[in-house]
PDB file of C-alpha atoms in Angstrom:
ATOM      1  CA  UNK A  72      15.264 -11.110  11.130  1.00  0.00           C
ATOM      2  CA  UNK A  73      16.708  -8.026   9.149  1.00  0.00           C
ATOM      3  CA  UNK A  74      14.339  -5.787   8.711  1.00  0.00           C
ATOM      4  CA  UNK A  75      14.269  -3.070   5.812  1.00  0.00           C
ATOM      5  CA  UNK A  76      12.298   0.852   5.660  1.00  0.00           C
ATOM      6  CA  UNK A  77      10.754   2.127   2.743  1.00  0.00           C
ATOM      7  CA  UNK A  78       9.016   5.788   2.429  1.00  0.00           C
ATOM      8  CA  UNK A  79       6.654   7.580   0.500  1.00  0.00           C
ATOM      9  CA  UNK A  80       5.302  10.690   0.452  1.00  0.00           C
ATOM     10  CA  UNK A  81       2.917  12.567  -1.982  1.00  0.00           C
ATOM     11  CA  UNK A  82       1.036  15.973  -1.792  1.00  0.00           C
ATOM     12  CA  UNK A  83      -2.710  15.995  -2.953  1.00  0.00           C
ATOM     13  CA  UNK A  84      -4.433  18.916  -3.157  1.00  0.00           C
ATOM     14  CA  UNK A  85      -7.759  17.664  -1.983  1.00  0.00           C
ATOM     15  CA  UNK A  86      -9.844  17.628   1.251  1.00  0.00           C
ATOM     16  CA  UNK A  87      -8.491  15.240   3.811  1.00  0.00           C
ATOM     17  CA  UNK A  88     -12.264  13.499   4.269  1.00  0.00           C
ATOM     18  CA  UNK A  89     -11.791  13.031   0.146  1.00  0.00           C
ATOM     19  CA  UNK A  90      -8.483  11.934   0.209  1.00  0.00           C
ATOM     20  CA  UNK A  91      -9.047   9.543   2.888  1.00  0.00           C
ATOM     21  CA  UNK A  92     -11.991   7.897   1.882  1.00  0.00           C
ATOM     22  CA  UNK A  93     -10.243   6.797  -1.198  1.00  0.00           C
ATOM     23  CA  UNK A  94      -7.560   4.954   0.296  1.00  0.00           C
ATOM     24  CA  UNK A  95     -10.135   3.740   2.975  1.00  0.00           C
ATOM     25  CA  UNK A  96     -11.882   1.802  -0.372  1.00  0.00           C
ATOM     26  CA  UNK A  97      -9.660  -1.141  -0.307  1.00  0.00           C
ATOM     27  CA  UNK A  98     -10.603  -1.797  -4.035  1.00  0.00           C
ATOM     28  CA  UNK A  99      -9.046   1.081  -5.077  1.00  0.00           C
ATOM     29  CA  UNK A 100      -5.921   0.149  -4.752  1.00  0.00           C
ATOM     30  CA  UNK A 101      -5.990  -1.738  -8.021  1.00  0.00           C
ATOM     31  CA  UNK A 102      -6.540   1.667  -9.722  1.00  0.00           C
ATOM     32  CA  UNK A 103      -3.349   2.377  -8.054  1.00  0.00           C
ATOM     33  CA  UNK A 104      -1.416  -0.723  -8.918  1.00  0.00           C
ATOM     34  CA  UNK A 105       0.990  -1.079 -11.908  1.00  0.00           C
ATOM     35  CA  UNK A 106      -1.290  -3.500 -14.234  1.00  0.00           C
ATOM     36  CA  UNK A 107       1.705  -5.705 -14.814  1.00  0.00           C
ATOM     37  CA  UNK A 108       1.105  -7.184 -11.419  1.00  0.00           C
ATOM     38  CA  UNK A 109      -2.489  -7.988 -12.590  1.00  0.00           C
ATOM     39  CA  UNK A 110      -3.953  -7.467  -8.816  1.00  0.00           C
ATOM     40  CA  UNK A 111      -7.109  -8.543  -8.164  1.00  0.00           C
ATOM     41  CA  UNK A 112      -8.702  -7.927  -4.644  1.00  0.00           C
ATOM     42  CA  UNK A 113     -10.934 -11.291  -3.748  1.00  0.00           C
ATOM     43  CA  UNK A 114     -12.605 -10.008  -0.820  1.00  0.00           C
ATOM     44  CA  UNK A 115     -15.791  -8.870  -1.788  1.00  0.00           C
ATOM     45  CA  UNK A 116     -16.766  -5.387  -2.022  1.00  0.00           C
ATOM     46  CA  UNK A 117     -17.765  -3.556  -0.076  1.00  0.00           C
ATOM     47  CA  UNK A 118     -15.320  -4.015   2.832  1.00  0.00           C
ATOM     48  CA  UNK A 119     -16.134  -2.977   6.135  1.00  0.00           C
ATOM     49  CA  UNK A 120     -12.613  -1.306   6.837  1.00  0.00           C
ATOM     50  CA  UNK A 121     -12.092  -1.575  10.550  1.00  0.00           C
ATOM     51  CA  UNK A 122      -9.140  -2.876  13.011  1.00  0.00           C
ATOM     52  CA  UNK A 123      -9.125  -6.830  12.296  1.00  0.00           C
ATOM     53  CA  UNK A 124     -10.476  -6.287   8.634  1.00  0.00           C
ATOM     54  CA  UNK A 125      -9.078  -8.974   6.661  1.00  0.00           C
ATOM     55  CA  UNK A 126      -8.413  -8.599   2.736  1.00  0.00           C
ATOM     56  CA  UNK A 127      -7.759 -11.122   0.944  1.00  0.00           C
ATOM     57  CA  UNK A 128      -5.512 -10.308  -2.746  1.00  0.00           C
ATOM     58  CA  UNK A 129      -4.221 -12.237  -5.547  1.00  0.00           C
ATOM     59  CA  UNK A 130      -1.353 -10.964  -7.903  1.00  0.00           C
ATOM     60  CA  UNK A 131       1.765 -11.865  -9.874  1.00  0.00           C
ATOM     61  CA  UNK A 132       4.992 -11.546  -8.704  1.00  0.00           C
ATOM     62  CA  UNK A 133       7.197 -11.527 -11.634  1.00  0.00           C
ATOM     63  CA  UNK A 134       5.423 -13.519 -13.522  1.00  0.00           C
ATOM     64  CA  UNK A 135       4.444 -15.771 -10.188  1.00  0.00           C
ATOM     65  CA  UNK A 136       0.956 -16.051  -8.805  1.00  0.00           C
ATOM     66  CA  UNK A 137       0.712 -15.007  -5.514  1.00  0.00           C
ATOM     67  CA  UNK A 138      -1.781 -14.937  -2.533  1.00  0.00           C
ATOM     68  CA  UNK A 139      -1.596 -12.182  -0.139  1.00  0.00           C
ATOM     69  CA  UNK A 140      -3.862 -11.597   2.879  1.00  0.00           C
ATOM     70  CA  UNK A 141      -3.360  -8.466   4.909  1.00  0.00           C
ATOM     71  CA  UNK A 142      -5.264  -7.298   8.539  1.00  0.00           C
ATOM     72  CA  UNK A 143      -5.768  -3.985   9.382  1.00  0.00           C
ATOM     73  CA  UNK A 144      -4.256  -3.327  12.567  1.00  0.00           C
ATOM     74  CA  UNK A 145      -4.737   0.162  13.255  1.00  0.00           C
ATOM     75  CA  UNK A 146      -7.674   2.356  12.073  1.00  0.00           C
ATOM     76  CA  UNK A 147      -7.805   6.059  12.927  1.00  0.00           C
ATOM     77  CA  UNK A 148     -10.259   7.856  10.178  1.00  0.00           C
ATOM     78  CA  UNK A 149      -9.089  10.416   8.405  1.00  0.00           C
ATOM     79  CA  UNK A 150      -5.319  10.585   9.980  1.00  0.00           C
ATOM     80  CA  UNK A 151      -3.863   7.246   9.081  1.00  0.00           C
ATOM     81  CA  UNK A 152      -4.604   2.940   9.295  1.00  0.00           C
ATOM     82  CA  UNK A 153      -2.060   0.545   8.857  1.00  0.00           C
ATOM     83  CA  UNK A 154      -2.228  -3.083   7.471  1.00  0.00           C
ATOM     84  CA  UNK A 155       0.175  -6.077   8.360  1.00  0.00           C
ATOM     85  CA  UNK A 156       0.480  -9.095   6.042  1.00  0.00           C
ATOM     86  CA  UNK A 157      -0.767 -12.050   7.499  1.00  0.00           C
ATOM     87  CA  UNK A 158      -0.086 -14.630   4.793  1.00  0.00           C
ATOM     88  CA  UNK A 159       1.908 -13.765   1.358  1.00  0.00           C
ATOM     89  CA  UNK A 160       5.223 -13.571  -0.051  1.00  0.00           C
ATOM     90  CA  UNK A 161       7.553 -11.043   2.702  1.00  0.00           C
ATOM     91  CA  UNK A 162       8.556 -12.339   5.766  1.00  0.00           C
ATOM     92  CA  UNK A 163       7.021  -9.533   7.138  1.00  0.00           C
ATOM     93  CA  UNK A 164       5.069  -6.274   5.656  1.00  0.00           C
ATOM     94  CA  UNK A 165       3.356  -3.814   8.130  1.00  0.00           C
ATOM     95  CA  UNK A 166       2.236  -0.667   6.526  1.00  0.00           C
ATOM     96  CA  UNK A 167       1.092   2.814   7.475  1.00  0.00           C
ATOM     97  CA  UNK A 168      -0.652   4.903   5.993  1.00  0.00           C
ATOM     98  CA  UNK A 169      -0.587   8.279   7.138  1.00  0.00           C
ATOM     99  CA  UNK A 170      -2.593  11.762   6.080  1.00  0.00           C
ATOM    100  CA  UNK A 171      -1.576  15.610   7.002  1.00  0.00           C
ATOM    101  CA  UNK A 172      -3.161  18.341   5.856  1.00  0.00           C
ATOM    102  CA  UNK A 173      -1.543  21.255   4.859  1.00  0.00           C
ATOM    103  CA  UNK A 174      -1.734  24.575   3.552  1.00  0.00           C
ATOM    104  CA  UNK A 175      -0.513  22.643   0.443  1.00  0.00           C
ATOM    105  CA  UNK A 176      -3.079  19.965   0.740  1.00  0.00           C
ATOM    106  CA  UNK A 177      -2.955  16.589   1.974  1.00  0.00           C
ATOM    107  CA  UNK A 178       0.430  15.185   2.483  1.00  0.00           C
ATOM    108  CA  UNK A 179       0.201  10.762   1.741  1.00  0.00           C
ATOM    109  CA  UNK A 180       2.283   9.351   3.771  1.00  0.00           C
ATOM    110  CA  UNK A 181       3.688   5.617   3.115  1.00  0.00           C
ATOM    111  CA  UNK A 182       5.880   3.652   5.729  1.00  0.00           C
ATOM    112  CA  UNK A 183       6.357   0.053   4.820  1.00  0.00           C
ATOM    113  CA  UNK A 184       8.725  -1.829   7.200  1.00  0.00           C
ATOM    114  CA  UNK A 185       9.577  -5.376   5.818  1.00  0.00           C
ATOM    115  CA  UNK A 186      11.473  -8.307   5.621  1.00  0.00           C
ATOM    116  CA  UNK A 187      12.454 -10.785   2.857  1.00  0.00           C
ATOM    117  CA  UNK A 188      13.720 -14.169   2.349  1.00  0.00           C
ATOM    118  CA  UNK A 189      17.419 -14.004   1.011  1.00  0.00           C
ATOM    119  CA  UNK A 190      17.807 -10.968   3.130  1.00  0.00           C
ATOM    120  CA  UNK A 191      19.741  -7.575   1.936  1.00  0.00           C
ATOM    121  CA  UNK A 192      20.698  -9.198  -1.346  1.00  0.00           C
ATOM    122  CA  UNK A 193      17.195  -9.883  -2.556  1.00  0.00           C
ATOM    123  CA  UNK A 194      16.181  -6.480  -0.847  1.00  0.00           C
ATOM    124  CA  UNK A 195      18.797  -4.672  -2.405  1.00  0.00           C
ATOM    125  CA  UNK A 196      18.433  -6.302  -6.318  1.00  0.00           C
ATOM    126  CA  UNK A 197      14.564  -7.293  -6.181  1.00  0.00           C
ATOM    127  CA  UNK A 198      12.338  -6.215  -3.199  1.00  0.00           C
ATOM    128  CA  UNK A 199      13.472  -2.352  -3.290  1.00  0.00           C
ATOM    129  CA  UNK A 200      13.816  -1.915  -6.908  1.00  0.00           C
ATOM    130  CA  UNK A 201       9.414  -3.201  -7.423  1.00  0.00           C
ATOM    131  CA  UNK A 202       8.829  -1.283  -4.087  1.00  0.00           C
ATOM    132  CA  UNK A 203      10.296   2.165  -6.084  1.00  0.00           C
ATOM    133  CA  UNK A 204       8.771   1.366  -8.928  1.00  0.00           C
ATOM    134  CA  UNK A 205       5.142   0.289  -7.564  1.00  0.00           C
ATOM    135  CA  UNK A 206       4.870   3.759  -5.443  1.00  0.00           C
ATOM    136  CA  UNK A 207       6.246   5.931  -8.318  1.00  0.00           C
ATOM    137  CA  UNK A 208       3.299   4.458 -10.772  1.00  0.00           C
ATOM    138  CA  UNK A 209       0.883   5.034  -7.509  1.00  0.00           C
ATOM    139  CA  UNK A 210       2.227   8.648  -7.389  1.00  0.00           C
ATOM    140  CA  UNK A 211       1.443   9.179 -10.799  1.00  0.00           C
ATOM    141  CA  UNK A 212      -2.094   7.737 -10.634  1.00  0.00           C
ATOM    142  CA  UNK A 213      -2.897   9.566  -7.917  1.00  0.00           C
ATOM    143  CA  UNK A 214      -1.879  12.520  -9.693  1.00  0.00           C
ATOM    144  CA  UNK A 215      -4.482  11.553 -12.568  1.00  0.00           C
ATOM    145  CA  UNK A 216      -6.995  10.463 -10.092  1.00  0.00           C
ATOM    146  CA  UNK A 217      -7.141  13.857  -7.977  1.00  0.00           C
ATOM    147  CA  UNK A 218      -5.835  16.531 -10.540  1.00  0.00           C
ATOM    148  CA  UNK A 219      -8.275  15.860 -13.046  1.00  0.00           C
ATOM    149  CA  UNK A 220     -11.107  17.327 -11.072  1.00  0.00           C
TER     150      UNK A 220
END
């Protein structure tokens, strides 16, 4: 199975314990979440985030409904917890979620390693193009979010 890297990286100037603790809230990642993929998150808040956490999501894939269900597989509060998919539309989806501070602030680190059906064409056409897209509109919320303080 070919498998594919994407990276993202964002500097917030906020405490680490602050910065954290919002990505720790699994519900706010619809706040972060282009609207056009209308995500909801089914698992009831508030989730107990903890190695073996399961979340359960619903969204729409161009236009396509999709369930997703992801695990948390690592959890290391405040430095960095990743999530794997464990039912949804990748062949595989594992990622981490890393925080640094800095003189500069915290520095959001995003590592997704996946794999599609239809390999490197879809990737290349589809799967990297939403990726690009879905982390630049998270950059820019998080920019609202944390700079309007």
């Amino acid at each position: 199975m070919k498998t594919f890297l994407f990276k993202s990286q964002r500097t917030l100037e906020q405490p680490l314990t602050e910065v954290f603790e919002f990505f720790s809230n699994a519900h706010n990642l619809a706040l972060i979440t282009p609207p056009s993929l209308n995500l909801e998150i089914l698992t009831p808040a508030p989730i107990d985030m903890f190695a073996g956490t399961l979340i359960d999501y619903q969204l729409k894939l161009h236009g396509i409904p999709i369930r997703w269900q992801t695990e948390i597989t690592e959890w290391d509060p405040p430095y960095s917890f990743e999530d794997e998919q464990r039912r949804g539309p990748y062949r595989l989806w594992r990622h981490t979620h890393s925080f640094d501070e800095t003189a500069e602030g915290v520095v959001v680190n995003d590592s997704v390693e996946y794999a599609v059906w239809g390999g490197r064409v879809v990737e290349k056409f589809f799967v990297r193009p939403d990726l690009e897209k879905i982390f630049a509109y998270r950059s820019e919320q998080l920019d609202e979010i944390f700079h309007r303080t």
